[in-house]
Coordinates of C-alpha atoms in Angstrom, one line a residue:
M87 CA 50.7 119.9 106.9
D88 CA 52.8 123.1 106.3
Q89 CA 55.5 121.9 108.9
E90 CA 55.7 118.6 107.1
I91 CA 56.1 120.2 103.7
Q92 CA 59.0 122.2 105.3
E93 CA 60.6 119.1 106.8
I94 CA 60.3 117.4 103.2
R95 CA 62.1 120.4 101.6
A96 CA 64.7 120.4 104.3
E97 CA 65.4 116.8 103.7
L98 CA 65.3 117.3 99.9
K99 CA 67.8 120.1 100.4
K100 CA 69.9 117.7 102.3
V101 CA 70.0 115.0 99.7
S102 CA 70.7 117.4 97.2
K103 CA 73.8 118.7 98.9
L104 CA 75.0 115.2 99.5
T105 CA 74.4 114.3 95.9
E106 CA 76.5 117.2 94.8
E107 CA 79.1 116.1 97.1
N108 CA 79.1 112.7 96.1
S109 CA 79.3 113.8 92.6
V110 CA 82.3 115.9 93.2
I111 CA 84.1 112.9 94.9
L112 CA 83.1 110.6 92.1
H113 CA 84.7 112.9 89.4
A114 CA 87.7 113.0 91.4
I115 CA 87.8 109.2 91.8
Q116 CA 87.5 109.0 87.8
R117 CA 90.1 111.4 87.3
R118 CA 92.7 109.5 89.4
A119 CA 91.6 106.2 87.9
K120 CA 92.3 107.8 84.4
L121 CA 95.5 109.2 85.6
A122 CA 96.8 105.8 87.2
L123 CA 95.9 104.3 84.0
L124 CA 97.9 106.9 81.9
W125 CA 100.9 106.4 84.4
S126 CA 100.7 102.7 84.2
F127 CA 101.0 103.0 80.5
F128 CA 103.8 105.3 80.2
R129 CA 105.6 103.4 83.1
W130 CA 105.3 100.1 81.0
M131 CA 106.4 101.9 77.8
I132 CA 109.4 103.2 79.6
I133 CA 110.2 99.8 80.9
I134 CA 110.0 98.2 77.5
G135 CA 111.9 100.9 75.8
I136 CA 114.7 100.4 78.4
A137 CA 114.8 96.7 77.7
I138 CA 114.9 97.0 74.1
G139 CA 117.4 99.7 74.0
S140 CA 119.6 97.9 76.5
F141 CA 119.3 94.8 74.3
Y142 CA 120.5 96.7 71.3
Y143 CA 123.4 98.4 73.2
I144 CA 124.3 94.7 74.6
Q145 CA 123.8 93.0 71.4
P146 CA 127.4 93.3 70.0
Y147 CA 128.8 91.9 73.4
L148 CA 126.5 89.1 73.4
E149 CA 127.4 88.1 69.8
Q150 CA 131.0 87.9 70.8
L151 CA 130.4 85.9 73.8
A152 CA 128.4 83.5 71.7
I153 CA 131.2 83.2 69.0
I154 CA 133.7 82.6 71.8
Y155 CA 131.3 80.1 73.4
Q156 CA 131.0 78.3 70.0
K157 CA 134.8 78.3 69.6
L158 CA 135.5 76.7 73.0
T159 CA 132.8 74.1 72.8
G160 CA 134.2 73.4 69.4
A161 CA 137.6 73.2 70.8
K162 CA 136.4 71.0 73.6
L163 CA 134.8 68.7 71.3
D164 CA 138.2 68.4 69.2
F165 CA 140.2 67.9 72.3
I166 CA 137.7 64.9 73.4
E167 CA 137.9 63.3 69.8
F168 CA 141.9 63.7 69.7
F169 CA 141.9 61.5 73.2
R170 CA 139.6 59.1 71.8
R171 CA 141.7 58.0 68.9
F172 CA 144.4 56.7 71.5

């Protein structure tokens, strides 16, 4: 009987040690998951910020291109209407 109790105590110590190791591993996994989430959030904020910033930087050039396109298409329509008259 005394031998069985000693075996049970040894098994409990093993289980306790494994539980502590699993707890440490689980906390490490949770920490990495939180850091990955934060990194993903900051990465998308940087990507969105660069996109918005580049749009404001390029916007005057895009407006100029739109004006030029409107002038060219308007001139093209006038040119076609000119030849329709003949």
